[in-house]
PDB file of C-alpha atoms in Angstrom:
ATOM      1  CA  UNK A 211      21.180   3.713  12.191  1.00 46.00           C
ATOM      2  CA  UNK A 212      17.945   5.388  11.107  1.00 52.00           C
ATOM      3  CA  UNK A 213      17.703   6.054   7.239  1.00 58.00           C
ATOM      4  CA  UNK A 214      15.416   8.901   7.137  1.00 63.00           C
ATOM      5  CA  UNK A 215      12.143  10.136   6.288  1.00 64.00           C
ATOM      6  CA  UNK A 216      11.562   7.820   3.116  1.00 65.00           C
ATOM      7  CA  UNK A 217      12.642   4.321   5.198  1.00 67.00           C
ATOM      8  CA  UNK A 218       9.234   3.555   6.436  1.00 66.00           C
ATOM      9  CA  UNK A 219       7.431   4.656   3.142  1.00 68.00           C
ATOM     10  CA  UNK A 220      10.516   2.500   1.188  1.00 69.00           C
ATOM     11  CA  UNK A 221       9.604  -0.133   3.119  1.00 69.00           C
ATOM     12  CA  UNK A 222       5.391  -0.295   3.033  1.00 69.00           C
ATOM     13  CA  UNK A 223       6.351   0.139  -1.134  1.00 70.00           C
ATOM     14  CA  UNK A 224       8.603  -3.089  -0.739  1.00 70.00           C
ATOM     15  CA  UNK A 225       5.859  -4.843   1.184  1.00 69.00           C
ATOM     16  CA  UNK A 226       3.101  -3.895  -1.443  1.00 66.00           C
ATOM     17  CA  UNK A 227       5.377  -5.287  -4.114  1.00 67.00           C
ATOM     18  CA  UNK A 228       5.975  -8.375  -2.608  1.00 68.00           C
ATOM     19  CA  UNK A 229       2.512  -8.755  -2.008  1.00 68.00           C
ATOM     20  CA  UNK A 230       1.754  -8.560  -5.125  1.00 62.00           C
ATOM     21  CA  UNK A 231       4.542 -10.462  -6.857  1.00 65.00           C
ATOM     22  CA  UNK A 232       4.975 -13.013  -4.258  1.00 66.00           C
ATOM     23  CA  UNK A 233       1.255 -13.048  -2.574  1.00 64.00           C
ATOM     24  CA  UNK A 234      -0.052 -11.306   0.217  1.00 62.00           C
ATOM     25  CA  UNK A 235       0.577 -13.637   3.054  1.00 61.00           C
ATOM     26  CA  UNK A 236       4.544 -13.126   1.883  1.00 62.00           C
ATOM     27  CA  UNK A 237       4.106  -9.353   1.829  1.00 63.00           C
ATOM     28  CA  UNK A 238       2.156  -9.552   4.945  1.00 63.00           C
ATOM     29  CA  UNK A 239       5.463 -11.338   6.405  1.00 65.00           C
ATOM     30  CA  UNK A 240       8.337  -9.222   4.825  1.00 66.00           C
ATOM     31  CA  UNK A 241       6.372  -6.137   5.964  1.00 65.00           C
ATOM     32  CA  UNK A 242       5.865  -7.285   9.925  1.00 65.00           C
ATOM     33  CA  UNK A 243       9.695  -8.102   9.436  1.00 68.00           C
ATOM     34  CA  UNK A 244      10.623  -4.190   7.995  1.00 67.00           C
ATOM     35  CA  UNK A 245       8.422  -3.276  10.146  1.00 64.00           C
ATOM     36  CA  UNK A 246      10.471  -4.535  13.434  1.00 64.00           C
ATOM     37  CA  UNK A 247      13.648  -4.047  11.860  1.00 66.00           C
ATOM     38  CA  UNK A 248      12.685  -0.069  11.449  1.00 63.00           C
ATOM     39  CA  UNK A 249      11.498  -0.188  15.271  1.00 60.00           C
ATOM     40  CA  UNK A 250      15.107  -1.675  16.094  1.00 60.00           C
ATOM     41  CA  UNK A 251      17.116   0.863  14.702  1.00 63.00           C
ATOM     42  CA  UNK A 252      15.146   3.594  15.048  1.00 59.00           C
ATOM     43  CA  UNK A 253      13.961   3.527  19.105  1.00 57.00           C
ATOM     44  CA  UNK A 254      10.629   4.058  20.883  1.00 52.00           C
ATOM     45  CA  UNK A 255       9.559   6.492  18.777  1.00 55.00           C
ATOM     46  CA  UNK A 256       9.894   3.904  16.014  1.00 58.00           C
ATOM     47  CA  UNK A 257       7.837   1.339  17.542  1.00 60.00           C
ATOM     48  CA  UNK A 258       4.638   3.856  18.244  1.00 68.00           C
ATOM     49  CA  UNK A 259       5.024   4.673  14.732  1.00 74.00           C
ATOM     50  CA  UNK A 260       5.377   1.116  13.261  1.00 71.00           C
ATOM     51  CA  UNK A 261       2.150   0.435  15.840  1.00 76.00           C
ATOM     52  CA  UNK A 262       0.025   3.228  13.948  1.00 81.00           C
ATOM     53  CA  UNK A 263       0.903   2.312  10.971  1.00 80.00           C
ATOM     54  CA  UNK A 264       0.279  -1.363  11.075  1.00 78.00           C
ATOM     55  CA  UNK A 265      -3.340  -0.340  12.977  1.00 83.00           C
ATOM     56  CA  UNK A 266      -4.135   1.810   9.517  1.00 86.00           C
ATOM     57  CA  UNK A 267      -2.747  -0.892   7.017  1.00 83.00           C
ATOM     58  CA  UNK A 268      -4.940  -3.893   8.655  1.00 84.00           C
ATOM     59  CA  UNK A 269      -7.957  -1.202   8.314  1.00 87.00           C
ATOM     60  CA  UNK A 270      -7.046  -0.930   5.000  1.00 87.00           C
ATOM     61  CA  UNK A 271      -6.564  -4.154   4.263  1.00 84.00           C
ATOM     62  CA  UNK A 272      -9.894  -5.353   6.052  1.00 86.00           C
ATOM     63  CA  UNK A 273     -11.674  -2.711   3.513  1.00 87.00           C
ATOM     64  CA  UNK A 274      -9.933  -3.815   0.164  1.00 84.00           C
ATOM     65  CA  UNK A 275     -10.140  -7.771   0.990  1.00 84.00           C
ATOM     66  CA  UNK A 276     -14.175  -6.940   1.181  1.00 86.00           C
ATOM     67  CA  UNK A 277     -14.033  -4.868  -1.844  1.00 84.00           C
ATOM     68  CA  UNK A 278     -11.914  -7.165  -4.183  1.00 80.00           C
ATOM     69  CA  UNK A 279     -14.067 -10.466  -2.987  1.00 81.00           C
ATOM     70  CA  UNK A 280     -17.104  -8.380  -3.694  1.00 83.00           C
ATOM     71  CA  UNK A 281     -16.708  -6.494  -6.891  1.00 81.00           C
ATOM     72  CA  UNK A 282     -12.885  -6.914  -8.020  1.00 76.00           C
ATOM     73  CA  UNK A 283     -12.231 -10.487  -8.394  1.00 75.00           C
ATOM     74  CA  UNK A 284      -8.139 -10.018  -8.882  1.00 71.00           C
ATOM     75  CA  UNK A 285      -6.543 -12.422 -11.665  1.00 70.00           C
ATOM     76  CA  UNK A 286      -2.463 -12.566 -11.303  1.00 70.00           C
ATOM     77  CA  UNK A 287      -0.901 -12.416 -14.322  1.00 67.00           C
ATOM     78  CA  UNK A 288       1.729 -14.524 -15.449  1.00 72.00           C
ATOM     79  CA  UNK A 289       3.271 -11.761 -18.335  1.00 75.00           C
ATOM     80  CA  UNK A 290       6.766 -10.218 -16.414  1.00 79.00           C
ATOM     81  CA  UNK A 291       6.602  -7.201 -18.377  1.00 81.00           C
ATOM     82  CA  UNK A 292       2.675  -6.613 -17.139  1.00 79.00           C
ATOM     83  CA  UNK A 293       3.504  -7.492 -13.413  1.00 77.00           C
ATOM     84  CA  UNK A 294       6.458  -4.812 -13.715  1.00 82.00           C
ATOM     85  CA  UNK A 295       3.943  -2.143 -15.337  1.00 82.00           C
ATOM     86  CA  UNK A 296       1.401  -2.787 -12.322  1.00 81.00           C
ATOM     87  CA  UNK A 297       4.233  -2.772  -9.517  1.00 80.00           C
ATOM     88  CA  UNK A 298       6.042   0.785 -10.746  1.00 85.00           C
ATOM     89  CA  UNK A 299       2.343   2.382 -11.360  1.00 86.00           C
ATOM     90  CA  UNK A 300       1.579   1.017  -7.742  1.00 84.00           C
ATOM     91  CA  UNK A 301       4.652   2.657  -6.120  1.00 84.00           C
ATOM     92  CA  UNK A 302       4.026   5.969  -8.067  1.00 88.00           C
ATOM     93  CA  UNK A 303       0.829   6.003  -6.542  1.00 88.00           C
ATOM     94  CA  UNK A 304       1.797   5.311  -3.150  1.00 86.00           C
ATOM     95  CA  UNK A 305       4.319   7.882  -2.972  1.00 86.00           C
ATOM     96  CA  UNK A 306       2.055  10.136  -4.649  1.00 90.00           C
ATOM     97  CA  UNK A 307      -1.210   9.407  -2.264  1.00 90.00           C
ATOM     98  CA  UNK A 308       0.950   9.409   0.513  1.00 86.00           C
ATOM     99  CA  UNK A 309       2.143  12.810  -0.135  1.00 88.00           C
ATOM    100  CA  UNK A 310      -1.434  14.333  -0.936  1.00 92.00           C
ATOM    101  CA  UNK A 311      -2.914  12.853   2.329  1.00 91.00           C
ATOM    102  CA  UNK A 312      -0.159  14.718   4.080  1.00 89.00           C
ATOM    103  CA  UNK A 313      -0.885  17.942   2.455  1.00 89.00           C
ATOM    104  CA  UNK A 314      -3.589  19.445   4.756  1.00 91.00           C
ATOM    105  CA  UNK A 315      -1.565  18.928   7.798  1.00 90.00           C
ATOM    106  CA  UNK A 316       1.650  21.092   9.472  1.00 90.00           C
ATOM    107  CA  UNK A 317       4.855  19.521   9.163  1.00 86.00           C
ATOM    108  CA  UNK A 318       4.960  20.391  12.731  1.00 87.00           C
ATOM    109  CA  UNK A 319       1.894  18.201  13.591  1.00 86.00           C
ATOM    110  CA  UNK A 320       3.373  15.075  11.161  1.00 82.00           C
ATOM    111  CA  UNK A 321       6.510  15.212  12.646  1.00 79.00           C
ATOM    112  CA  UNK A 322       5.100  15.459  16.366  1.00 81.00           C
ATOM    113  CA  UNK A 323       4.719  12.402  18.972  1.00 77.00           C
ATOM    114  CA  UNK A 324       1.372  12.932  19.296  1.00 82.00           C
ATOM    115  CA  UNK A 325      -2.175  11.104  19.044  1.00 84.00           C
ATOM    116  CA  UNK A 326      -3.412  13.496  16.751  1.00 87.00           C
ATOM    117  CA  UNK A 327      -0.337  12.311  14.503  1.00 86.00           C
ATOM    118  CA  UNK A 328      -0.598   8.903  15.264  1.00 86.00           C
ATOM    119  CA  UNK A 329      -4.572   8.711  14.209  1.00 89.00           C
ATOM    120  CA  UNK A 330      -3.589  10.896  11.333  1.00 90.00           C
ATOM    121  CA  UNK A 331      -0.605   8.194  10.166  1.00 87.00           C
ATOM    122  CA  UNK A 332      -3.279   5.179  10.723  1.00 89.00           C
ATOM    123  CA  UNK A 333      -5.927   7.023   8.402  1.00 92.00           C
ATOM    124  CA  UNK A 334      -3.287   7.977   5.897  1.00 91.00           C
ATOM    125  CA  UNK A 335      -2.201   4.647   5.408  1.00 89.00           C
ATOM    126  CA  UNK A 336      -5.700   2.549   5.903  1.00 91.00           C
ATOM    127  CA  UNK A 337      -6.833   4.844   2.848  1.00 93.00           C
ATOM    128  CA  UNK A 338      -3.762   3.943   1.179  1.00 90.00           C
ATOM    129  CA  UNK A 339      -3.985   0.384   1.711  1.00 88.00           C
ATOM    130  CA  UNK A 340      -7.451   0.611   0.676  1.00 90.00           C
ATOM    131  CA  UNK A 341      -7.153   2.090  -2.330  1.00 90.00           C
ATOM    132  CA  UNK A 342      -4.295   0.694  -3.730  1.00 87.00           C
ATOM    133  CA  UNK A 343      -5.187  -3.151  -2.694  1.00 83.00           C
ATOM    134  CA  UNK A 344      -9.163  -2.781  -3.128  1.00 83.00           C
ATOM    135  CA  UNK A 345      -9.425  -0.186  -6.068  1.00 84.00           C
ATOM    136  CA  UNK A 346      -6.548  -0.002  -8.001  1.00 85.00           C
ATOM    137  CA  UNK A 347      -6.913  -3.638  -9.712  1.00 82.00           C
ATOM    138  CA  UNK A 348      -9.997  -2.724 -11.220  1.00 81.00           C
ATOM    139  CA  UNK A 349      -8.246  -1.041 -13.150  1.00 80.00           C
ATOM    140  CA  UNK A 350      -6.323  -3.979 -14.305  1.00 77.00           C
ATOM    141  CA  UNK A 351     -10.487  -6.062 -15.002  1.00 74.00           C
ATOM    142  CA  UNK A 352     -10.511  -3.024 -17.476  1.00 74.00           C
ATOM    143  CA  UNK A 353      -7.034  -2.988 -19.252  1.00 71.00           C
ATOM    144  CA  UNK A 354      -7.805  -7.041 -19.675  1.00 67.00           C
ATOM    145  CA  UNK A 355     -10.926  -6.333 -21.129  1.00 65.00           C
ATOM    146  CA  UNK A 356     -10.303  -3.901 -22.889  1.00 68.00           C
ATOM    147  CA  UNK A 357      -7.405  -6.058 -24.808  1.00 66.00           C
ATOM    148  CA  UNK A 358     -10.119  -8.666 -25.109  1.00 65.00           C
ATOM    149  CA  UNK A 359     -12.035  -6.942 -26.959  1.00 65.00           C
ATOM    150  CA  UNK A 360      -9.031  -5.701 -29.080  1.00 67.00           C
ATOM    151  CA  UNK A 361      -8.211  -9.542 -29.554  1.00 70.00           C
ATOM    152  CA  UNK A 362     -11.780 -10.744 -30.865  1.00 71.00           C
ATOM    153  CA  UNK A 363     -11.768  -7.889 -33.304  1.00 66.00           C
ATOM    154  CA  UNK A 364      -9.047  -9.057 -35.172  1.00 60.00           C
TER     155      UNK A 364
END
């Protein structure tokens, strides 16, 4: 009962936005339970897969946790309609990052059971991870500044 190509990226996107709406602990949860429930229906091949890309999302995860208790600081935000804004901008981008990163490679070599595809799927997704959990909320320290400022000036 495999759905395709887009289940395991479908289901990392679900896990990033119930990390973020819910907390990461909770995403960290739902995404350990797609991630079994993909290796279920989809057999071995699944489970090296789900392996990999677990490997590359810790990595990734490691690196942003540093990065936002260093420089980011995240602040949740308690407006819907700006939660919503962050979540769809943060599954644009990992669709979109996740298709650059495959870019350099064959299709023959991504769709392959081999190491070299299996390193390549845990450095895809630790960048990923990285980036979208360690530098994409400093964007949001400069929206909220930015409308700061806009506030004080009126």
């Amino acid at each position: 009962i495999y759905g395709g190509v887009y289940t395991v990226p479908l289901t990392v996107v679900a896990v990033f936005l119930i990390g973020m709406l819910m907390g990461r602990m909770s995403g960290l949860l739902y995404g350990t339970i797609g991630g079994l429930l993909i290796d279920i229906t989809s057999g071995t091949l699944g489970v090296m897969t789900f392996f990999f890309m677990a490997v590359g999302f810790m990595i990734g995860l490691i690196g942003a946790e540093y990065v936002e208790e260093k420089f980011v600081n995240f602040k949740e935000t308690h407006n819907p309609v700006r939660a919503i804004i962050r979540v769809v901008i943060a599954m644009g981008l990992f669709l979109g990052l996740n298709t650059v990163l495959k870019l350099p490679f064959s299709k023959e070599l991504l769709e392959s059971a081999t190491f070299a595809q299996y390193l390549i799927r845990t450095v895809r997704y630790a960048l990923i991870v990285f980036l979208l959990l360690g530098v994409y909320p400093l964007v949001f320290r400069f929206w909220d500044a930015k409308e700061s400022l806009a506030k004080k000036g009126k």
